[in-house]
């Protein structure tokens, strides 16, 4: 359970930091009350989606099917995040830069128009929050701790809000790629474990296999980052 | 709506990677080498992450 809560908290932190950048950029144009109104509306919709998603999943009475569905979603999410983090760690893709993101948003022509800016904040918060929603519902339902997972996401939101109030600028110093790499490895471990277990496979170490999977993905990911960096450097020399 | 679908399922390459890896695992589980599935699925998924990183 602890691993699921940590994964939820870290996922939420990364997504809320990105959402904060969008809300901050909008707030400087249309003011904090409207920008927070847009963000709050998106959060409300996410809360409704979390409730609906949890209800739909708990209506599946066959636990094996439920475990398979959740396992597949987590595998899709984990492999995507791990792939992205490897690419950014190896320099194949640019690191996510909150300052550049903020500057790009401020340069948009429509951000100074009240209605368009409200939608930018609403959409930004909703899209960033959807990944949090997915993790809260998937990990929460499977571990029977949806409320605890929601609270972990809410605590992450609170921490980002406090940091944002103190910094009053984009939270560019948050090590987003390191967090994405760790979360990607963790979520992919949960996905792998549950997919195979739902198909009838018996893990030799039981729940401890999750730690072995995490170590495998994290160490394998680090090795890939080194390999790709080495290849890039070698091709640069030639 | 597009953002919602992409968040849930990822792009076609992510779907392809996960689909192929899980298919291989299912095939292994129905073969005499079923015990290897626990090693093969993580290896193929890490390979998939490596492929997605290069794209």
mmCIF file of C-alpha atoms in Angstrom:
data_model
loop_
_atom_site.group_PDB
_atom_site.id
_atom_site.type_symbol
_atom_site.label_atom_id
_atom_site.label_comp_id
_atom_site.label_asym_id
_atom_site.label_seq_id
_atom_site.Cartn_x
_atom_site.Cartn_y
_atom_site.Cartn_z
ATOM 1 C CA UNK A 1 0.000 0.000 0.000
ATOM 2 C CA UNK A 2 2.818 2.405 0.926
ATOM 3 C CA UNK A 3 4.405 2.000 -2.509
ATOM 4 C CA UNK A 4 1.083 2.842 -4.184
ATOM 5 C CA UNK A 5 0.670 5.967 -2.049
ATOM 6 C CA UNK A 6 4.233 7.158 -2.731
ATOM 7 C CA UNK A 7 3.728 6.587 -6.487
ATOM 8 C CA UNK A 8 0.459 8.541 -6.363
ATOM 9 C CA UNK A 9 2.033 11.402 -4.399
ATOM 10 C CA UNK A 10 5.008 11.681 -6.776
ATOM 11 C CA UNK A 11 2.848 11.468 -9.922
ATOM 12 C CA UNK A 12 0.556 14.149 -8.533
ATOM 13 C CA UNK A 13 3.502 16.404 -7.615
ATOM 14 C CA UNK A 14 4.856 16.368 -11.186
ATOM 15 C CA UNK A 15 1.441 17.023 -12.706
ATOM 16 C CA UNK A 16 0.438 19.754 -10.224
ATOM 17 C CA UNK A 17 3.754 21.573 -10.814
ATOM 18 C CA UNK A 18 2.963 21.661 -14.547
ATOM 19 C CA UNK A 19 -0.621 22.745 -13.853
ATOM 20 C CA UNK A 20 0.617 25.498 -11.499
ATOM 21 C CA UNK A 21 2.734 26.993 -14.303
ATOM 22 C CA UNK A 22 -0.367 27.245 -16.512
ATOM 23 C CA UNK A 23 -2.572 28.727 -13.776
ATOM 24 C CA UNK A 24 0.161 31.241 -12.841
ATOM 25 C CA UNK A 25 0.527 32.382 -16.466
ATOM 26 C CA UNK A 26 -3.251 32.818 -16.757
ATOM 27 C CA UNK A 27 -3.564 34.533 -13.345
ATOM 28 C CA UNK A 28 -1.153 37.261 -14.429
ATOM 29 C CA UNK A 29 -3.571 38.095 -17.269
ATOM 30 C CA UNK A 30 -7.056 37.691 -15.811
ATOM 31 C CA UNK A 31 -6.317 37.795 -12.084
ATOM 32 C CA UNK A 32 -6.079 35.105 -9.426
ATOM 33 C CA UNK A 33 -9.826 34.809 -8.622
ATOM 34 C CA UNK A 34 -10.748 33.858 -12.197
ATOM 35 C CA UNK A 35 -7.685 31.667 -12.734
ATOM 36 C CA UNK A 36 -8.331 29.820 -9.476
ATOM 37 C CA UNK A 37 -12.007 29.532 -10.434
ATOM 38 C CA UNK A 38 -10.991 27.760 -13.659
ATOM 39 C CA UNK A 39 -8.536 25.492 -11.813
ATOM 40 C CA UNK A 40 -11.129 24.752 -9.124
ATOM 41 C CA UNK A 41 -13.742 23.826 -11.748
ATOM 42 C CA UNK A 42 -11.285 21.396 -13.334
ATOM 43 C CA UNK A 43 -10.490 19.885 -9.916
ATOM 44 C CA UNK A 44 -14.195 19.464 -9.231
ATOM 45 C CA UNK A 45 -14.633 17.642 -12.545
ATOM 46 C CA UNK A 46 -11.642 15.432 -11.684
ATOM 47 C CA UNK A 47 -13.196 14.586 -8.302
ATOM 48 C CA UNK A 48 -16.428 13.589 -10.080
ATOM 49 C CA UNK A 49 -14.420 11.505 -12.585
ATOM 50 C CA UNK A 50 -12.569 9.790 -9.720
ATOM 51 C CA UNK A 51 -15.864 8.837 -8.084
ATOM 52 C CA UNK A 52 -17.380 7.604 -11.365
ATOM 53 C CA UNK A 53 -14.198 5.730 -12.353
ATOM 54 C CA UNK A 54 -13.972 4.012 -8.961
ATOM 55 C CA UNK A 55 -17.665 3.072 -9.075
ATOM 56 C CA UNK A 56 -17.382 1.595 -12.575
ATOM 57 C CA UNK A 57 -14.306 -0.434 -11.625
ATOM 58 C CA UNK A 58 -15.811 -1.706 -8.370
ATOM 59 C CA UNK A 59 -18.851 -2.904 -10.375
ATOM 60 C CA UNK A 60 -16.548 -5.457 -12.023
ATOM 61 C CA UNK A 61 -17.025 -8.380 -9.660
ATOM 62 C CA UNK A 62 -14.490 -10.678 -11.283
ATOM 63 C CA UNK A 63 -11.314 -9.604 -9.486
ATOM 64 C CA UNK A 64 -9.102 -11.267 -12.094
ATOM 65 C CA UNK A 65 -10.604 -9.165 -14.902
ATOM 66 C CA UNK A 66 -10.353 -6.022 -12.741
ATOM 67 C CA UNK A 67 -6.702 -6.764 -11.978
ATOM 68 C CA UNK A 68 -5.961 -7.325 -15.688
ATOM 69 C CA UNK A 69 -7.653 -4.067 -16.786
ATOM 70 C CA UNK A 70 -5.839 -2.027 -14.117
ATOM 71 C CA UNK A 71 -2.576 -3.813 -14.867
ATOM 72 C CA UNK A 72 -2.833 -2.962 -18.581
ATOM 73 C CA UNK A 73 -3.580 0.730 -17.857
ATOM 74 C CA UNK A 74 -0.639 0.955 -15.456
ATOM 75 C CA UNK A 75 1.628 -0.790 -17.978
ATOM 76 C CA UNK A 76 0.625 1.715 -20.675
ATOM 77 C CA UNK A 77 1.222 4.621 -18.303
ATOM 78 C CA UNK A 78 4.467 3.265 -16.837
ATOM 79 C CA UNK A 79 6.149 2.330 -20.122
ATOM 80 C CA UNK A 80 5.301 5.787 -21.529
ATOM 81 C CA UNK A 81 6.723 7.662 -18.539
ATOM 82 C CA UNK A 82 9.828 5.475 -18.327
ATOM 83 C CA UNK A 83 10.461 5.878 -22.073
ATOM 84 C CA UNK A 84 10.105 9.659 -21.819
ATOM 85 C CA UNK A 85 12.351 9.865 -18.751
ATOM 86 C CA UNK A 86 15.048 7.739 -20.449
ATOM 87 C CA UNK A 87 14.900 9.959 -23.554
ATOM 88 C CA UNK A 88 15.219 13.137 -21.483
ATOM 89 C CA UNK A 89 17.891 11.686 -19.197
ATOM 90 C CA UNK A 90 19.975 10.655 -22.210
ATOM 91 C CA UNK A 91 19.556 14.021 -23.922
ATOM 92 C CA UNK A 92 17.476 12.597 -26.802
ATOM 93 C CA UNK A 93 14.672 14.962 -25.838
ATOM 94 C CA UNK A 94 14.747 18.342 -24.121
ATOM 95 C CA UNK A 95 14.085 18.348 -20.380
ATOM 96 C CA UNK A 96 10.699 19.771 -19.454
ATOM 97 C CA UNK A 97 11.417 23.425 -18.643
ATOM 98 C CA UNK A 98 8.782 25.184 -16.536
ATOM 99 C CA UNK A 99 10.331 28.627 -17.213
ATOM 100 C CA UNK A 100 10.176 28.074 -20.990
ATOM 101 C CA UNK A 101 6.635 26.703 -20.660
ATOM 102 C CA UNK A 102 5.642 29.796 -18.697
ATOM 103 C CA UNK A 103 7.252 32.152 -21.235
ATOM 104 C CA UNK A 104 5.490 30.321 -24.078
ATOM 105 C CA UNK A 105 2.123 30.679 -22.371
ATOM 106 C CA UNK A 106 2.669 34.377 -21.635
ATOM 107 C CA UNK A 107 3.523 34.940 -25.308
ATOM 108 C CA UNK A 108 0.188 33.496 -26.458
ATOM 109 C CA UNK A 109 -2.085 36.178 -27.869
ATOM 110 C CA UNK A 110 -5.285 34.657 -26.476
ATOM 111 C CA UNK A 111 -4.077 34.569 -22.868
ATOM 112 C CA UNK A 112 -5.028 38.234 -22.457
ATOM 113 C CA UNK A 113 -8.641 37.586 -23.428
ATOM 114 C CA UNK A 114 -10.661 36.665 -20.329
ATOM 115 C CA UNK A 115 -12.729 33.757 -21.694
ATOM 116 C CA UNK A 116 -9.894 32.165 -23.678
ATOM 117 C CA UNK A 117 -7.539 32.491 -20.701
ATOM 118 C CA UNK A 118 -10.117 30.843 -18.404
ATOM 119 C CA UNK A 119 -10.277 27.871 -20.805
ATOM 120 C CA UNK A 120 -6.475 27.653 -20.961
ATOM 121 C CA UNK A 121 -6.356 27.328 -17.158
ATOM 122 C CA UNK A 122 -9.304 24.908 -17.067
ATOM 123 C CA UNK A 123 -7.953 22.663 -19.861
ATOM 124 C CA UNK A 124 -4.413 22.761 -18.466
ATOM 125 C CA UNK A 125 -5.525 21.759 -14.987
ATOM 126 C CA UNK A 126 -7.845 19.073 -16.371
ATOM 127 C CA UNK A 127 -5.300 17.471 -18.708
ATOM 128 C CA UNK A 128 -2.512 17.468 -16.101
ATOM 129 C CA UNK A 129 -4.969 16.181 -13.511
ATOM 130 C CA UNK A 130 -6.181 13.331 -15.734
ATOM 131 C CA UNK A 131 -2.926 11.442 -15.185
ATOM 132 C CA UNK A 132 -3.342 11.919 -11.438
ATOM 133 C CA UNK A 133 -6.921 10.679 -11.781
ATOM 134 C CA UNK A 134 -5.769 7.570 -13.640
ATOM 135 C CA UNK A 135 -3.218 6.673 -10.966
ATOM 136 C CA UNK A 136 -5.571 7.437 -8.050
ATOM 137 C CA UNK A 137 -8.324 5.255 -9.523
ATOM 138 C CA UNK A 138 -6.068 2.416 -10.718
ATOM 139 C CA UNK A 139 -3.870 2.103 -7.628
ATOM 140 C CA UNK A 140 -6.671 3.056 -5.230
ATOM 141 C CA UNK A 141 -9.207 0.500 -6.463
ATOM 142 C CA UNK A 142 -6.677 -2.318 -6.805
ATOM 143 C CA UNK A 143 -5.246 -1.780 -3.285
ATOM 144 C CA UNK A 144 -8.696 -0.905 -1.817
ATOM 145 C CA UNK A 145 -7.382 2.486 -0.701
ATOM 146 C CA UNK A 146 -8.998 4.978 -3.101
ATOM 147 C CA UNK A 147 -9.563 7.531 -0.308
ATOM 148 C CA UNK A 148 -5.935 7.293 0.846
ATOM 149 C CA UNK A 149 -4.710 7.612 -2.765
ATOM 150 C CA UNK A 150 -6.958 10.678 -3.257
ATOM 151 C CA UNK A 151 -5.547 12.165 -0.056
ATOM 152 C CA UNK A 152 -1.970 11.578 -1.288
ATOM 153 C CA UNK A 153 -2.840 13.511 -4.482
ATOM 154 C CA UNK A 154 -4.494 16.259 -2.395
ATOM 155 C CA UNK A 155 -1.430 16.560 -0.135
ATOM 156 C CA UNK A 156 0.766 16.897 -3.242
ATOM 157 C CA UNK A 157 -1.555 19.676 -4.477
ATOM 158 C CA UNK A 158 -1.282 21.445 -1.125
ATOM 159 C CA UNK A 159 2.527 21.201 -1.132
ATOM 160 C CA UNK A 160 2.710 22.598 -4.699
ATOM 161 C CA UNK A 161 0.282 25.424 -3.787
ATOM 162 C CA UNK A 162 2.370 26.416 -0.743
ATOM 163 C CA UNK A 163 5.595 26.236 -2.792
ATOM 164 C CA UNK A 164 3.917 28.331 -5.505
ATOM 165 C CA UNK A 165 2.732 30.961 -3.021
ATOM 166 C CA UNK A 166 6.233 31.199 -1.559
ATOM 167 C CA UNK A 167 8.061 31.219 -4.915
ATOM 168 C CA UNK A 168 5.581 33.356 -6.933
ATOM 169 C CA UNK A 169 7.167 32.008 -10.116
ATOM 170 C CA UNK A 170 7.236 28.685 -12.023
ATOM 171 C CA UNK A 171 8.589 25.829 -9.891
ATOM 172 C CA UNK A 172 11.476 25.124 -12.246
ATOM 173 C CA UNK A 173 13.718 23.548 -9.602
ATOM 174 C CA UNK A 174 11.530 20.493 -9.059
ATOM 175 C CA UNK A 175 13.525 17.520 -10.487
ATOM 176 C CA UNK A 176 10.660 16.473 -12.752
ATOM 177 C CA UNK A 177 12.610 13.977 -14.839
ATOM 178 C CA UNK A 178 14.046 12.147 -11.825
ATOM 179 C CA UNK A 179 10.544 11.896 -10.360
ATOM 180 C CA UNK A 180 9.113 10.729 -13.719
ATOM 181 C CA UNK A 181 11.854 8.109 -14.007
ATOM 182 C CA UNK A 182 11.163 6.801 -10.480
ATOM 183 C CA UNK A 183 7.381 6.869 -10.904
ATOM 184 C CA UNK A 184 7.610 5.292 -14.388
ATOM 185 C CA UNK A 185 9.681 2.405 -12.948
ATOM 186 C CA UNK A 186 7.279 2.023 -10.009
ATOM 187 C CA UNK A 187 4.060 2.131 -12.022
ATOM 188 C CA UNK A 188 5.472 -0.244 -14.632
ATOM 189 C CA UNK A 189 6.349 -2.659 -11.796
ATOM 190 C CA UNK A 190 2.752 -2.596 -10.520
ATOM 191 C CA UNK A 191 1.446 -3.025 -14.095
ATOM 192 C CA UNK A 192 3.749 -5.979 -14.870
ATOM 193 C CA UNK A 193 2.961 -7.667 -11.548
ATOM 194 C CA UNK A 194 -0.817 -7.386 -11.851
ATOM 195 C CA UNK A 195 -1.026 -8.266 -15.567
ATOM 196 C CA UNK A 196 0.843 -11.528 -15.076
ATOM 197 C CA UNK A 197 -0.850 -12.380 -11.785
ATOM 198 C CA UNK A 198 -4.285 -11.883 -13.372
ATOM 199 C CA UNK A 199 -3.250 -14.296 -16.132
ATOM 200 C CA UNK A 200 -2.529 -16.997 -13.558
ATOM 201 C CA UNK A 201 1.223 -16.539 -13.088
ATOM 202 C CA UNK A 202 2.522 -17.083 -9.565
ATOM 203 C CA UNK A 203 5.349 -14.710 -8.727
ATOM 204 C CA UNK A 204 8.141 -16.659 -7.034
ATOM 205 C CA UNK A 205 8.757 -14.009 -4.342
ATOM 206 C CA UNK A 206 5.109 -13.023 -3.859
ATOM 207 C CA UNK A 207 4.649 -9.284 -3.156
ATOM 208 C CA UNK A 208 8.430 -8.913 -2.761
ATOM 209 C CA UNK A 209 8.638 -9.448 -6.539
ATOM 210 C CA UNK A 210 7.399 -5.854 -6.869
ATOM 211 C CA UNK A 211 10.673 -4.612 -5.358
ATOM 212 C CA UNK A 212 12.665 -6.853 -7.693
ATOM 213 C CA UNK A 213 10.701 -5.498 -10.677
ATOM 214 C CA UNK A 214 11.275 -1.912 -9.530
ATOM 215 C CA UNK A 215 15.020 -2.549 -9.188
ATOM 216 C CA UNK A 216 15.083 -4.145 -12.648
ATOM 217 C CA UNK A 217 13.301 -1.247 -14.375
ATOM 218 C CA UNK A 218 15.254 1.441 -12.499
ATOM 219 C CA UNK A 219 18.665 -0.140 -13.082
ATOM 220 C CA UNK A 220 17.767 -1.099 -16.661
ATOM 221 C CA UNK A 221 16.554 2.453 -17.313
ATOM 222 C CA UNK A 222 19.772 3.936 -15.913
ATOM 223 C CA UNK A 223 21.819 1.556 -18.088
ATOM 224 C CA UNK A 224 19.826 2.650 -21.160
ATOM 225 C CA UNK A 225 20.421 6.333 -20.324
ATOM 226 C CA UNK A 226 24.182 5.657 -20.147
ATOM 227 C CA UNK A 227 24.110 3.632 -23.373
ATOM 228 C CA UNK A 228 22.239 6.323 -25.305
ATOM 229 C CA UNK A 229 24.501 9.059 -23.916
ATOM 230 C CA UNK A 230 27.560 7.031 -24.917
ATOM 231 C CA UNK A 231 26.141 6.431 -28.405
ATOM 232 C CA UNK A 232 25.332 10.140 -28.831
ATOM 233 C CA UNK A 233 28.829 11.126 -27.689
ATOM 234 C CA UNK A 234 30.442 8.532 -29.981
ATOM 235 C CA UNK A 235 28.456 9.669 -33.011
ATOM 236 C CA UNK A 236 29.335 13.286 -32.124
ATOM 237 C CA UNK A 237 33.069 12.474 -32.147
ATOM 238 C CA UNK A 238 32.854 10.747 -35.535
ATOM 239 C CA UNK B 1 -11.495 14.405 -25.731
ATOM 240 C CA UNK B 2 -8.303 13.628 -27.632
ATOM 241 C CA UNK B 3 -6.232 14.556 -24.567
ATOM 242 C CA UNK B 4 -8.419 12.319 -22.419
ATOM 243 C CA UNK B 5 -7.959 9.305 -24.719
ATOM 244 C CA UNK B 6 -4.218 9.920 -25.041
ATOM 245 C CA UNK B 7 -3.888 10.117 -21.254
ATOM 246 C CA UNK B 8 -5.700 6.812 -20.804
ATOM 247 C CA UNK B 9 -4.092 4.814 -23.605
ATOM 248 C CA UNK B 10 -1.061 6.778 -24.834
ATOM 249 C CA UNK B 11 -0.258 7.031 -28.546
ATOM 250 C CA UNK B 12 -0.311 4.156 -31.067
ATOM 251 C CA UNK B 13 3.349 3.331 -30.404
ATOM 252 C CA UNK B 14 2.784 2.958 -26.638
ATOM 253 C CA UNK B 15 -0.273 0.815 -27.346
ATOM 254 C CA UNK B 16 1.749 -1.280 -29.802
ATOM 255 C CA UNK B 17 4.609 -1.817 -27.349
ATOM 256 C CA UNK B 18 2.330 -2.832 -24.466
ATOM 257 C CA UNK B 19 0.178 -4.983 -26.769
ATOM 258 C CA UNK B 20 3.120 -6.939 -28.196
ATOM 259 C CA UNK B 21 4.718 -7.444 -24.746
ATOM 260 C CA UNK B 22 1.485 -8.700 -23.154
ATOM 261 C CA UNK B 23 0.771 -10.925 -26.178
ATOM 262 C CA UNK B 24 4.220 -12.539 -25.830
ATOM 263 C CA UNK B 25 3.580 -13.056 -22.095
ATOM 264 C CA UNK B 26 0.181 -14.672 -22.763
ATOM 265 C CA UNK B 27 1.701 -16.949 -25.426
ATOM 266 C CA UNK B 28 4.462 -17.989 -23.002
ATOM 267 C CA UNK B 29 1.963 -18.682 -20.221
ATOM 268 C CA UNK B 30 0.209 -21.138 -22.518
ATOM 269 C CA UNK B 31 3.425 -22.930 -23.412
ATOM 270 C CA UNK B 32 5.634 -25.377 -21.505
ATOM 271 C CA UNK B 33 7.952 -22.438 -20.738
ATOM 272 C CA UNK B 34 5.283 -20.613 -18.686
ATOM 273 C CA UNK B 35 7.661 -20.056 -15.784
ATOM 274 C CA UNK B 36 9.746 -17.746 -17.997
ATOM 275 C CA UNK B 37 6.887 -15.235 -18.369
ATOM 276 C CA UNK B 38 7.936 -13.450 -15.155
ATOM 277 C CA UNK B 39 11.338 -12.715 -16.681
ATOM 278 C CA UNK B 40 10.305 -12.173 -20.302
ATOM 279 C CA UNK B 41 7.560 -9.577 -19.707
ATOM 280 C CA UNK B 42 9.841 -7.141 -17.787
ATOM 281 C CA UNK B 43 12.633 -7.582 -20.361
ATOM 282 C CA UNK B 44 10.307 -6.927 -23.321
ATOM 283 C CA UNK B 45 8.724 -3.934 -21.553
ATOM 284 C CA UNK B 46 12.145 -2.429 -20.824
ATOM 285 C CA UNK B 47 12.979 -2.993 -24.488
ATOM 286 C CA UNK B 48 9.713 -1.241 -25.335
ATOM 287 C CA UNK B 49 10.622 1.724 -23.125
ATOM 288 C CA UNK B 50 14.002 1.867 -24.914
ATOM 289 C CA UNK B 51 12.200 1.910 -28.280
ATOM 290 C CA UNK B 52 9.799 4.659 -27.136
ATOM 291 C CA UNK B 53 12.753 6.706 -25.850
ATOM 292 C CA UNK B 54 14.439 6.583 -29.295
ATOM 293 C CA UNK B 55 11.316 7.749 -31.096
#
